[in-house]
Each structure stands twice: as structure tokens, then as C-alpha cells.
């Protein structure tokens, strides 16, 4: 899976902002550090498992909590049509 | 606290919730203040909101939670410039790109019936648009406006020297069922009864900008019209203005201010205000006369600008005193584009059918031609290039509203007096909004009384 072309991001005050440049989604997604990390990983072709693995390397947290976080973020991105799967 | 003019919701949405601060809060650098009889007006240049605070509220502003929610207060270490960049980035990337070209500046000719010493076409070839090109221009507009209402801006030279092509373009658009209205930049000399009647019935002319350089003697000398019929050009132009105003066409008189003519222009304001007293649709404003080959900043040093700006302020306040100043309210949305050159929905059509983006270029900088569909994309992009920032931008109150194009000959650089003039203009707009708000409040009160 991969973030769709046309979804771009930028940092602002420790948050990441994501918008769609081709009108696929008219709102704005504001992400915390973890969600931003997931979005950044999705800029290249990847899988849910790979993202979970990378997060486990970065953060000292339980796998089931991290997996849940990743699933939540992916679900949000799916809802706004930002994922190519 | 009262809201005089609302914030741009899209900006507030991007900013999100106000940030917490352990080190305290301060006013955002982009806050402009102006005292009024019942308190202090605050304008946030980034969010576009205007508030009225009582003096008590203003004295204790750091404790005001609402000011924090509205981004007038920010943490001590807040980086407003980076935040502004992000806001602009989001707005630019999410704004709907114009799909059609709906504004056309049409140079009917580069020839002129006056010979002003400062004219930027001095030395340029004097080329009129041919009838064939006029028909093709109308066809081009028809094919590129997407059926939308179009604005035609007649420009020259002196556009009225080639009225035939204006007639052709308007007739063709009318026959094609394209809705249009127009504006014009003219010296006003050729606005006789016939022309004004055509302006109303065919050109759908809404407003004209006419430049006056001084009172009768000064004007007649500086314009050096080609006609030798013994008439005073000054009187001819004033008669034209009167005909236009009587026909309901708005006239904006631009006073060209140079180093030496301020006193004469002060007299001119009196004369014009007296002559057209009671007529609707007249506005006046002073404008610095400068060499368009140079940017404003390059033409003088700061010291040299001082008296010129003082003269401009004196002139404008005199004009305001007569109630014929050009008062604009607060722009409700953050400025993202500079002008027609980078806006994407406007084209300039030169007499030979060349297409440009800036009306100040009559023989170069073209992006295409009405005979062809291809557009020079690199040239289009070059008109979007911004002027480099200067150190003063870091703390400038005007930063969110400032867009300067590298290639704009009129406004690519920045100097102290321009910033001061911007501040004055913003305060004037705040007061304008405040007056409107007072009038609306008064109206609401009156209505209440009637209901009782
Ligand atoms: S260019 Fe001038 S007016 Fe614009 S933000 Fe910079 S200092 Fe302010
Ligand atoms: S001179 Fe400057 S402001 Fe005027 S059209 Fe050209 S780029 Fe725009």
C-alpha cells in the first residue's frame, strides 16, 4: 500500500499537516508524531506489518498497541481516499 | 469584545487549536492596532479578523482567553513566519485552480493622442489592432471563457483611439451570447457624447481610470495632446468625466504625484471636488509617478521618498475630506496571488494578437498568440516567481498579506515608506469596517425601535 499521489504533507508546530492537491479530499489531516511517522512511511510502497516493525524499532511500546495505532491511522487514510492498495 | 469583521474560517481551520505556553503570551506580530472613540480596534493580518476591545479589555489583553482562541495572542516563542508559510502552503495547494480565462486586458492600440514625458510606451512602436485581429480576439475569448461572464479591460496606448476594434469585439461576444462588462484606462480626451453612449449600450463600461497631472495650465502643458484645435484639453477631459458620471460610469481619477507638483494637485482636488460635487461614482487617489523600468525602491533613497510620501498623505487626506477617497474595506481572504500576472484567470492581448500576462509589456514577455493554442509554460511559471525576502520581512506586520513578484516592474522590492504606507492603508480599512459596523448596529437599533 502507498499514499496516493496528490496527498502532500508539511510540518507545523510539531504536527504534520496533510492535504490533497487534486481535490480528492477537501479537508486537512493534522497528525501527531506517530501518525506522521506512519504517513511518511506510506510515501513509499509498504505493508501494515512493515510499518508496525519500524514503529517497534523506534518506540518502546507493546506490539498490540502499536498495531492498533497503525490500523487506526490506515483506516482514517482509507476513509478519505488517501491510500492506494 | 466585539467582532467587527469575521476571520477567514479556512485560516482558523489550518491553525487549529491555540498552542499552550508555559512562558506566557504576547500579541501576534501581525496585529495592527487603532484607537477609536469606544476602544481599540485590533486587526489580525493572518486571520483577517477585526475586533473592537474596550480600553479595559485592551489593558488586560494577556488574560483574555478569547484573544488566544482567535490567534491574536500567541506563545512568547511562537514562530509566526513559519506558521504563515504553512497556512499559505495549504491554501495554495487546496485552492481550486482557475479553469477558464475570464479577464482579458485588450490593448486596442499602443498609439496615443497625448505625448506625456513619462509614458512607458515612449519609444515603442505605435501599433493599432486590426479589425481581423479584433474578430480573432473575440473568438479566442469565446473559446477560453468557458461560457462564463468575462471582464474586458481596455488598455493602450489610448484605447479610445481604436474604438472600432472595441465595437467589433463587443458585437462578436454579444452575438456569441457571451456576457461581458468592461473597464478602461484612458486619458479621457475622447469621451464625447457618442463614445459615452456606446460605452453604455455596447461596451458595457462600468469604470474608467483617468489620470490628471495638474490644474488646467499644468495639465495642458504636460499632456501635449496632438490636437491643435484651440480647445483646452483639460476642459475636454473634464467634460468627458462629467458625461461618464452622468451616464452612471464610475470614474477613478488618478493624480500623478511627482517631486514638484504636490501643491498644484492640492488645488486640483479642490477644483474637481467643487466641479463634480453631488455626483455619484467619482473617486480620486494619488499615485507616485515613477519610471516603470525601475522598481519603486530603486527610483529614490529613503530620504528622497520622505517628502513625496508626506505629500501623498496630505493629498489623500484632502481627498478623504471631500468624501471621494478610494476606501476599501479589509480584504476578507489572505492574499495568495499578486495580480493578473500570477492569478491564472487573466490574459493580456496585445495589438498583434500576442498573449501576455502583464499589461506593462507591449512587445515582449509573451506566453502565446491568439492564433495558436500552445502556451509557453516556462514563461507562465516565470511570472509566479516571488521576489526574495529581505531581513525586515522577519518582523514585518504585513508579512501574511505580502506577495511580491520578481518580474513586476511596479512593486517587486520593498522600502520603509512603502511599509508605512501599507500600515496607514490597513488602518484606513479598519476604520472603514468599523464605520460600516457602527452603521449596521445603528440600523438594527432603529429597526428595534420600529418594532416597539
Ligand atoms: S517585503 Fe516588505 S512589506 Fe513585504 S513582508 Fe517583507 S518587509 Fe514587509
Ligand atoms: S506591472 Fe506588476 S502589478 Fe501590474 S500587471 Fe504587471 S506584474 Fe502585475
mmCIF file of C-alpha atoms in Angstrom, chain A residues 8-13 17-22 26-28 30, chain B residues 12-16 19 82-83 85-87 89-90 93-94 97:
data_model
loop_
_atom_site.group_PDB
_atom_site.id
_atom_site.type_symbol
_atom_site.label_atom_id
_atom_site.label_comp_id
_atom_site.label_asym_id
_atom_site.label_seq_id
_atom_site.Cartn_x
_atom_site.Cartn_y
_atom_site.Cartn_z
ATOM 1 C CA UNK A 8 1.183 16.127 0.330
ATOM 2 C CA UNK A 9 2.452 16.898 3.805
ATOM 3 C CA UNK A 10 4.188 19.657 5.710
ATOM 4 C CA UNK A 11 5.267 20.133 9.323
ATOM 5 C CA UNK A 12 3.767 22.847 11.522
ATOM 6 C CA UNK A 13 4.421 23.261 15.238
ATOM 7 C CA UNK A 17 -0.479 18.648 8.034
ATOM 8 C CA UNK A 18 -1.691 16.686 5.026
ATOM 9 C CA UNK A 19 -3.832 17.974 2.170
ATOM 10 C CA UNK A 20 -4.911 16.777 -1.230
ATOM 11 C CA UNK A 21 -3.798 18.905 -4.177
ATOM 12 C CA UNK A 22 -6.138 17.402 -6.746
ATOM 13 C CA UNK A 26 -11.173 18.887 0.579
ATOM 14 C CA UNK A 27 -10.216 18.816 4.269
ATOM 15 C CA UNK A 28 -6.963 18.721 6.138
ATOM 16 C CA UNK A 30 -3.423 17.014 11.318
ATOM 17 C CA UNK B 12 -8.522 29.284 11.510
ATOM 18 C CA UNK B 13 -9.069 25.684 10.490
ATOM 19 C CA UNK B 14 -5.444 25.334 9.378
ATOM 20 C CA UNK B 15 -4.158 26.987 12.544
ATOM 21 C CA UNK B 16 -6.165 24.585 14.672
ATOM 22 C CA UNK B 19 -0.944 26.460 21.441
ATOM 23 C CA UNK B 82 6.776 29.592 9.613
ATOM 24 C CA UNK B 83 3.113 29.292 10.554
ATOM 25 C CA UNK B 85 4.131 29.816 5.313
ATOM 26 C CA UNK B 86 2.220 26.652 6.241
ATOM 27 C CA UNK B 87 -1.130 28.427 6.072
ATOM 28 C CA UNK B 89 1.041 26.339 1.564
ATOM 29 C CA UNK B 90 -2.261 24.694 2.496
ATOM 30 C CA UNK B 93 -2.373 23.678 -2.655
ATOM 31 C CA UNK B 94 -6.058 23.258 -1.933
ATOM 32 C CA UNK B 97 -7.202 26.359 -9.937
#
